[in-house]
Amino acid sequence: LRDFLLVYNRMTELCFRHCVCNLNYRLLTGREESCLDSCAARLVRANHRLMGAYVGLVPALLQRRAAEHGAPAGPPAPPASPEPAPGPAQP
């Protein structure tokens, strides 16, 4: 959700700065509205292409990383230490 909101906010900011040139009116002009529509559509298509490539590459990257590091069977065990663990003093 966080990533989606970051992308959405960035897209909104880019298109607003590119298309809206007059802040004297409450409503958008026809030119501003069509510019915003095409800007948002371009960015959404670009984001879809990027996400498609990402989804296609991630499984191969994860497999390669697991092969390089060796897939651990479980969480690593803490190292054994000869000294007792710090804690409250016993009377």
mmCIF file of N, CA and C in Angstrom:
data_model
loop_
_atom_site.group_PDB
_atom_site.id
_atom_site.type_symbol
_atom_site.label_atom_id
_atom_site.label_comp_id
_atom_site.label_asym_id
_atom_site.label_seq_id
_atom_site.Cartn_x
_atom_site.Cartn_y
_atom_site.Cartn_z
ATOM 1 N N LEU A 1 0.841 -1.188 0.000
ATOM 2 C CA LEU A 1 0.000 0.000 0.000
ATOM 3 C C LEU A 1 0.884 1.249 0.000
ATOM 4 N N ARG A 2 1.959 1.196 0.787
ATOM 5 C CA ARG A 2 2.854 2.352 0.869
ATOM 6 C C ARG A 2 3.453 2.672 -0.499
ATOM 7 N N ASP A 3 3.929 1.635 -1.192
ATOM 8 C CA ASP A 3 4.525 1.846 -2.515
ATOM 9 C C ASP A 3 3.506 2.389 -3.497
ATOM 10 N N PHE A 4 2.284 1.866 -3.449
ATOM 11 C CA PHE A 4 1.230 2.359 -4.338
ATOM 12 C C PHE A 4 0.977 3.837 -4.088
ATOM 13 N N LEU A 5 0.878 4.220 -2.830
ATOM 14 C CA LEU A 5 0.606 5.623 -2.513
ATOM 15 C C LEU A 5 1.762 6.529 -2.919
ATOM 16 N N LEU A 6 2.989 6.066 -2.766
ATOM 17 C CA LEU A 6 4.141 6.863 -3.202
ATOM 18 C C LEU A 6 4.117 7.079 -4.713
ATOM 19 N N VAL A 7 3.824 6.020 -5.458
ATOM 20 C CA VAL A 7 3.753 6.134 -6.919
ATOM 21 C C VAL A 7 2.613 7.063 -7.315
ATOM 22 N N TYR A 8 1.460 6.893 -6.687
ATOM 23 C CA TYR A 8 0.300 7.719 -7.004
ATOM 24 C C TYR A 8 0.588 9.197 -6.708
ATOM 25 N N ASN A 9 1.174 9.486 -5.562
ATOM 26 C CA ASN A 9 1.480 10.879 -5.211
ATOM 27 C C ASN A 9 2.489 11.487 -6.170
ATOM 28 N N ARG A 10 3.505 10.715 -6.528
ATOM 29 C CA ARG A 10 4.526 11.224 -7.464
ATOM 30 C C ARG A 10 3.909 11.482 -8.834
ATOM 31 N N MET A 11 3.071 10.562 -9.294
ATOM 32 C CA MET A 11 2.416 10.728 -10.587
ATOM 33 C C MET A 11 1.520 11.967 -10.576
ATOM 34 N N THR A 12 0.761 12.135 -9.521
ATOM 35 C CA THR A 12 -0.124 13.293 -9.408
ATOM 36 C C THR A 12 0.674 14.588 -9.437
ATOM 37 N N GLU A 13 1.766 14.624 -8.700
ATOM 38 C CA GLU A 13 2.592 15.832 -8.657
ATOM 39 C C GLU A 13 3.207 16.142 -10.018
ATOM 40 N N LEU A 14 3.740 15.118 -10.689
ATOM 41 C CA LEU A 14 4.353 15.340 -12.010
ATOM 42 C C LEU A 14 3.340 15.871 -13.014
ATOM 43 N N CYS A 15 2.182 15.232 -13.079
ATOM 44 C CA CYS A 15 1.171 15.663 -14.044
ATOM 45 C C CYS A 15 0.628 17.049 -13.709
ATOM 46 N N PHE A 16 0.433 17.332 -12.432
ATOM 47 C CA PHE A 16 -0.069 18.652 -12.034
ATOM 48 C C PHE A 16 0.922 19.738 -12.443
ATOM 49 N N ARG A 17 2.198 19.524 -12.148
ATOM 50 C CA ARG A 17 3.203 20.542 -12.487
ATOM 51 C C ARG A 17 3.334 20.717 -13.997
ATOM 52 N N HIS A 18 3.155 19.628 -14.737
ATOM 53 C CA HIS A 18 3.303 19.690 -16.188
ATOM 54 C C HIS A 18 2.091 20.339 -16.859
ATOM 55 N N CYS A 19 0.899 20.085 -16.347
ATOM 56 C CA CYS A 19 -0.318 20.464 -17.069
ATOM 57 C C CYS A 19 -1.037 21.702 -16.538
ATOM 58 N N VAL A 20 -1.023 21.921 -15.253
ATOM 59 C CA VAL A 20 -1.812 23.022 -14.702
ATOM 60 C C VAL A 20 -0.949 24.274 -14.674
ATOM 61 N N CYS A 21 -1.394 25.272 -15.426
ATOM 62 C CA CYS A 21 -0.586 26.488 -15.528
ATOM 63 C C CYS A 21 -1.295 27.720 -14.974
ATOM 64 N N ASN A 22 -2.588 27.607 -14.674
ATOM 65 C CA ASN A 22 -3.334 28.759 -14.211
ATOM 66 C C ASN A 22 -4.139 28.362 -12.978
ATOM 67 N N LEU A 23 -3.808 28.958 -11.842
ATOM 68 C CA LEU A 23 -4.503 28.637 -10.595
ATOM 69 C C LEU A 23 -5.551 29.690 -10.232
ATOM 70 N N ASN A 24 -5.972 30.485 -11.219
ATOM 71 C CA ASN A 24 -6.963 31.533 -10.960
ATOM 72 C C ASN A 24 -8.386 30.999 -10.917
ATOM 73 N N TYR A 25 -8.602 29.764 -11.367
ATOM 74 C CA TYR A 25 -9.947 29.211 -11.430
ATOM 75 C C TYR A 25 -10.020 27.939 -10.607
ATOM 76 N N ARG A 26 -11.222 27.685 -10.118
ATOM 77 C CA ARG A 26 -11.436 26.477 -9.334
ATOM 78 C C ARG A 26 -11.409 25.229 -10.188
ATOM 79 N N LEU A 27 -11.980 25.301 -11.365
ATOM 80 C CA LEU A 27 -12.079 24.148 -12.248
ATOM 81 C C LEU A 27 -10.944 24.170 -13.266
ATOM 82 N N LEU A 28 -10.660 23.006 -13.807
ATOM 83 C CA LEU A 28 -9.628 22.904 -14.834
ATOM 84 C C LEU A 28 -10.177 23.394 -16.166
ATOM 85 N N THR A 29 -9.298 23.939 -16.967
ATOM 86 C CA THR A 29 -9.693 24.278 -18.329
ATOM 87 C C THR A 29 -9.722 22.988 -19.140
ATOM 88 N N GLY A 30 -10.322 23.029 -20.308
ATOM 89 C CA GLY A 30 -10.377 21.850 -21.170
ATOM 90 C C GLY A 30 -8.982 21.374 -21.552
ATOM 91 N N ARG A 31 -8.114 22.318 -21.814
ATOM 92 C CA ARG A 31 -6.735 21.976 -22.187
ATOM 93 C C ARG A 31 -5.999 21.293 -21.033
ATOM 94 N N GLU A 32 -6.165 21.836 -19.821
ATOM 95 C CA GLU A 32 -5.522 21.241 -18.651
ATOM 96 C C GLU A 32 -6.062 19.838 -18.382
ATOM 97 N N GLU A 33 -7.360 19.685 -18.518
ATOM 98 C CA GLU A 33 -7.975 18.381 -18.258
ATOM 99 C C GLU A 33 -7.499 17.319 -19.247
ATOM 100 N N SER A 34 -7.433 17.661 -20.520
ATOM 101 C CA SER A 34 -6.961 16.682 -21.504
ATOM 102 C C SER A 34 -5.477 16.381 -21.303
ATOM 103 N N CYS A 35 -4.690 17.376 -20.918
ATOM 104 C CA CYS A 35 -3.269 17.160 -20.630
ATOM 105 C C CYS A 35 -3.106 16.217 -19.445
ATOM 106 N N LEU A 36 -3.893 16.434 -18.391
ATOM 107 C CA LEU A 36 -3.822 15.574 -17.212
ATOM 108 C C LEU A 36 -4.235 14.140 -17.547
ATOM 109 N N ASP A 37 -5.279 13.986 -18.357
ATOM 110 C CA ASP A 37 -5.714 12.642 -18.750
ATOM 111 C C ASP A 37 -4.621 11.900 -19.500
ATOM 112 N N SER A 38 -4.007 12.571 -20.466
ATOM 113 C CA SER A 38 -2.969 11.896 -21.254
ATOM 114 C C SER A 38 -1.704 11.661 -20.417
ATOM 115 N N CYS A 39 -1.363 12.587 -19.546
ATOM 116 C CA CYS A 39 -0.192 12.434 -18.676
ATOM 117 C C CYS A 39 -0.379 11.241 -17.738
ATOM 118 N N ALA A 40 -1.535 11.175 -17.099
ATOM 119 C CA ALA A 40 -1.806 10.068 -16.177
ATOM 120 C C ALA A 40 -1.833 8.737 -16.926
ATOM 121 N N ALA A 41 -2.423 8.713 -18.096
ATOM 122 C CA ALA A 41 -2.481 7.471 -18.882
ATOM 123 C C ALA A 41 -1.075 7.013 -19.265
ATOM 124 N N ARG A 42 -0.222 7.938 -19.672
ATOM 125 C CA ARG A 42 1.170 7.584 -20.022
ATOM 126 C C ARG A 42 1.903 6.991 -18.829
ATOM 127 N N LEU A 43 1.775 7.636 -17.671
ATOM 128 C CA LEU A 43 2.473 7.164 -16.483
ATOM 129 C C LEU A 43 1.924 5.826 -15.990
ATOM 130 N N VAL A 44 0.624 5.614 -16.100
ATOM 131 C CA VAL A 44 0.031 4.334 -15.693
ATOM 132 C C VAL A 44 0.530 3.223 -16.607
ATOM 133 N N ARG A 45 0.563 3.471 -17.920
ATOM 134 C CA ARG A 45 1.085 2.458 -18.856
ATOM 135 C C ARG A 45 2.552 2.157 -18.570
ATOM 136 N N ALA A 46 3.339 3.184 -18.304
ATOM 137 C CA ALA A 46 4.757 2.980 -17.995
ATOM 138 C C ALA A 46 4.907 2.176 -16.708
ATOM 139 N N ASN A 47 4.086 2.474 -15.707
ATOM 140 C CA ASN A 47 4.143 1.744 -14.441
ATOM 141 C C ASN A 47 3.756 0.276 -14.646
ATOM 142 N N HIS A 48 2.754 0.012 -15.481
ATOM 143 C CA HIS A 48 2.355 -1.365 -15.755
ATOM 144 C C HIS A 48 3.478 -2.133 -16.446
ATOM 145 N N ARG A 49 4.149 -1.499 -17.390
ATOM 146 C CA ARG A 49 5.277 -2.161 -18.068
ATOM 147 C C ARG A 49 6.398 -2.452 -17.079
ATOM 148 N N LEU A 50 6.690 -1.493 -16.233
ATOM 149 C CA LEU A 50 7.743 -1.685 -15.236
ATOM 150 C C LEU A 50 7.399 -2.806 -14.266
ATOM 151 N N MET A 51 6.176 -2.832 -13.772
ATOM 152 C CA MET A 51 5.763 -3.873 -12.837
ATOM 153 C C MET A 51 5.759 -5.239 -13.513
ATOM 154 N N GLY A 52 5.383 -5.295 -14.782
ATOM 155 C CA GLY A 52 5.417 -6.564 -15.511
ATOM 156 C C GLY A 52 6.831 -7.098 -15.621
ATOM 157 N N ALA A 53 7.768 -6.227 -15.910
ATOM 158 C CA ALA A 53 9.173 -6.640 -15.997
ATOM 159 C C ALA A 53 9.675 -7.061 -14.620
ATOM 160 N N TYR A 54 9.296 -6.350 -13.594
ATOM 161 C CA TYR A 54 9.719 -6.663 -12.224
ATOM 162 C C TYR A 54 9.203 -8.042 -11.804
ATOM 163 N N VAL A 55 7.928 -8.285 -12.065
ATOM 164 C CA VAL A 55 7.327 -9.564 -11.693
ATOM 165 C C VAL A 55 7.986 -10.708 -12.462
ATOM 166 N N GLY A 56 8.398 -10.448 -13.697
ATOM 167 C CA GLY A 56 9.069 -11.472 -14.482
ATOM 168 C C GLY A 56 10.487 -11.757 -14.009
ATOM 169 N N LEU A 57 11.171 -10.766 -13.462
ATOM 170 C CA LEU A 57 12.569 -10.925 -13.065
ATOM 171 C C LEU A 57 12.770 -11.391 -11.626
ATOM 172 N N VAL A 58 11.865 -11.060 -10.731
ATOM 173 C CA VAL A 58 12.060 -11.341 -9.309
ATOM 174 C C VAL A 58 12.236 -12.830 -9.003
ATOM 175 N N PRO A 59 11.428 -13.739 -9.540
ATOM 176 C CA PRO A 59 11.646 -15.153 -9.197
ATOM 177 C C PRO A 59 13.048 -15.644 -9.575
ATOM 178 N N ALA A 60 13.544 -15.245 -10.735
ATOM 179 C CA ALA A 60 14.889 -15.656 -11.138
ATOM 180 C C ALA A 60 15.945 -15.058 -10.207
ATOM 181 N N LEU A 61 15.773 -13.809 -9.807
ATOM 182 C CA LEU A 61 16.719 -13.180 -8.882
ATOM 183 C C LEU A 61 16.716 -13.873 -7.522
ATOM 184 N N LEU A 62 15.541 -14.220 -7.034
ATOM 185 C CA LEU A 62 15.450 -14.892 -5.741
ATOM 186 C C LEU A 62 16.083 -16.282 -5.798
ATOM 187 N N GLN A 63 15.873 -16.997 -6.897
ATOM 188 C CA GLN A 63 16.494 -18.317 -7.047
ATOM 189 C C GLN A 63 18.005 -18.202 -7.097
ATOM 190 N N ARG A 64 18.502 -17.239 -7.838
ATOM 191 C CA ARG A 64 19.951 -17.057 -7.947
ATOM 192 C C ARG A 64 20.550 -16.680 -6.591
ATOM 193 N N ARG A 65 19.888 -15.792 -5.877
ATOM 194 C CA ARG A 65 20.379 -15.377 -4.563
ATOM 195 C C ARG A 65 20.377 -16.551 -3.585
ATOM 196 N N ALA A 66 19.334 -17.376 -3.640
ATOM 197 C CA ALA A 66 19.265 -18.542 -2.753
ATOM 198 C C ALA A 66 20.364 -19.536 -3.103
ATOM 199 N N ALA A 67 20.654 -19.699 -4.387
ATOM 200 C CA ALA A 67 21.706 -20.631 -4.802
ATOM 201 C C ALA A 67 23.085 -20.125 -4.382
ATOM 202 N N GLU A 68 23.299 -18.823 -4.455
ATOM 203 C CA GLU A 68 24.593 -18.243 -4.079
ATOM 204 C C GLU A 68 24.856 -18.365 -2.581
ATOM 205 N N HIS A 69 23.836 -18.146 -1.789
ATOM 206 C CA HIS A 69 24.006 -18.137 -0.336
ATOM 207 C C HIS A 69 23.638 -19.462 0.309
ATOM 208 N N GLY A 70 23.097 -20.344 -0.429
ATOM 209 C CA GLY A 70 22.641 -21.610 0.150
ATOM 210 C C GLY A 70 21.384 -21.363 0.950
ATOM 211 N N ALA A 71 20.342 -22.048 0.614
ATOM 212 C CA ALA A 71 19.070 -21.829 1.301
ATOM 213 C C ALA A 71 19.138 -22.419 2.700
ATOM 214 N N PRO A 72 19.035 -21.602 3.754
ATOM 215 C CA PRO A 72 19.071 -22.126 5.119
ATOM 216 C C PRO A 72 17.807 -22.927 5.417
ATOM 217 N N ALA A 73 17.964 -23.983 6.198
ATOM 218 C CA ALA A 73 16.834 -24.832 6.551
ATOM 219 C C ALA A 73 15.910 -24.147 7.548
ATOM 220 N N GLY A 74 16.416 -23.266 8.342
ATOM 221 C CA GLY A 74 15.615 -22.571 9.340
ATOM 222 C C GLY A 74 16.363 -21.347 9.812
ATOM 223 N N PRO A 75 15.865 -20.685 10.839
ATOM 224 C CA PRO A 75 16.579 -19.512 11.346
ATOM 225 C C PRO A 75 17.907 -19.933 11.963
ATOM 226 N N PRO A 76 18.934 -19.099 11.819
ATOM 227 C CA PRO A 76 20.241 -19.463 12.359
ATOM 228 C C PRO A 76 20.204 -19.528 13.877
ATOM 229 N N ALA A 77 20.931 -20.491 14.427
ATOM 230 C CA ALA A 77 21.000 -20.644 15.878
ATOM 231 C C ALA A 77 21.971 -19.614 16.440
ATOM 232 N N PRO A 78 21.708 -19.091 17.632
ATOM 233 C CA PRO A 78 22.622 -18.105 18.222
ATOM 234 C C PRO A 78 23.943 -18.797 18.579
ATOM 235 N N PRO A 79 25.044 -18.073 18.485
ATOM 236 C CA PRO A 79 26.335 -18.686 18.818
ATOM 237 C C PRO A 79 26.408 -19.001 20.305
ATOM 238 N N ALA A 80 27.049 -20.141 20.619
ATOM 239 C CA ALA A 80 27.205 -20.534 22.015
ATOM 240 C C ALA A 80 28.304 -19.695 22.646
ATOM 241 N N SER A 81 28.060 -19.192 23.846
ATOM 242 C CA SER A 81 29.082 -18.396 24.524
ATOM 243 C C SER A 81 29.347 -19.007 25.892
ATOM 244 N N PRO A 82 30.596 -19.020 26.324
ATOM 245 C CA PRO A 82 30.916 -19.608 27.621
ATOM 246 C C PRO A 82 30.454 -18.733 28.786
ATOM 247 N N GLU A 83 30.216 -17.455 28.549
ATOM 248 C CA GLU A 83 29.811 -16.548 29.618
ATOM 249 C C GLU A 83 28.294 -16.561 29.757
ATOM 250 N N PRO A 84 27.771 -16.389 30.967
ATOM 251 C CA PRO A 84 26.315 -16.341 31.146
ATOM 252 C C PRO A 84 25.758 -15.069 30.504
ATOM 253 N N ALA A 85 24.518 -15.146 30.082
ATOM 254 C CA ALA A 85 23.852 -13.992 29.475
ATOM 255 C C ALA A 85 23.656 -12.915 30.516
ATOM 256 N N PRO A 86 23.779 -11.637 30.122
ATOM 257 C CA PRO A 86 23.559 -10.547 31.087
ATOM 258 C C PRO A 86 22.114 -10.538 31.545
ATOM 259 N N GLY A 87 21.893 -10.224 32.775
ATOM 260 C CA GLY A 87 20.543 -10.171 33.315
ATOM 261 C C GLY A 87 20.592 -9.544 34.686
ATOM 262 N N PRO A 88 19.479 -9.594 35.389
ATOM 263 C CA PRO A 88 19.470 -9.004 36.735
ATOM 264 C C PRO A 88 20.359 -9.799 37.671
ATOM 265 N N ALA A 89 20.969 -9.105 38.607
ATOM 266 C CA ALA A 89 21.878 -9.733 39.572
ATOM 267 C C ALA A 89 21.101 -10.611 40.523
ATOM 268 N N GLN A 90 21.611 -11.787 40.811
ATOM 269 C CA GLN A 90 20.972 -12.730 41.736
ATOM 270 C C GLN A 90 21.565 -12.522 43.137
ATOM 271 N N PRO A 91 20.786 -12.473 44.196
ATOM 272 C CA PRO A 91 21.325 -12.267 45.562
ATOM 273 C C PRO A 91 21.969 -13.508 46.126
#
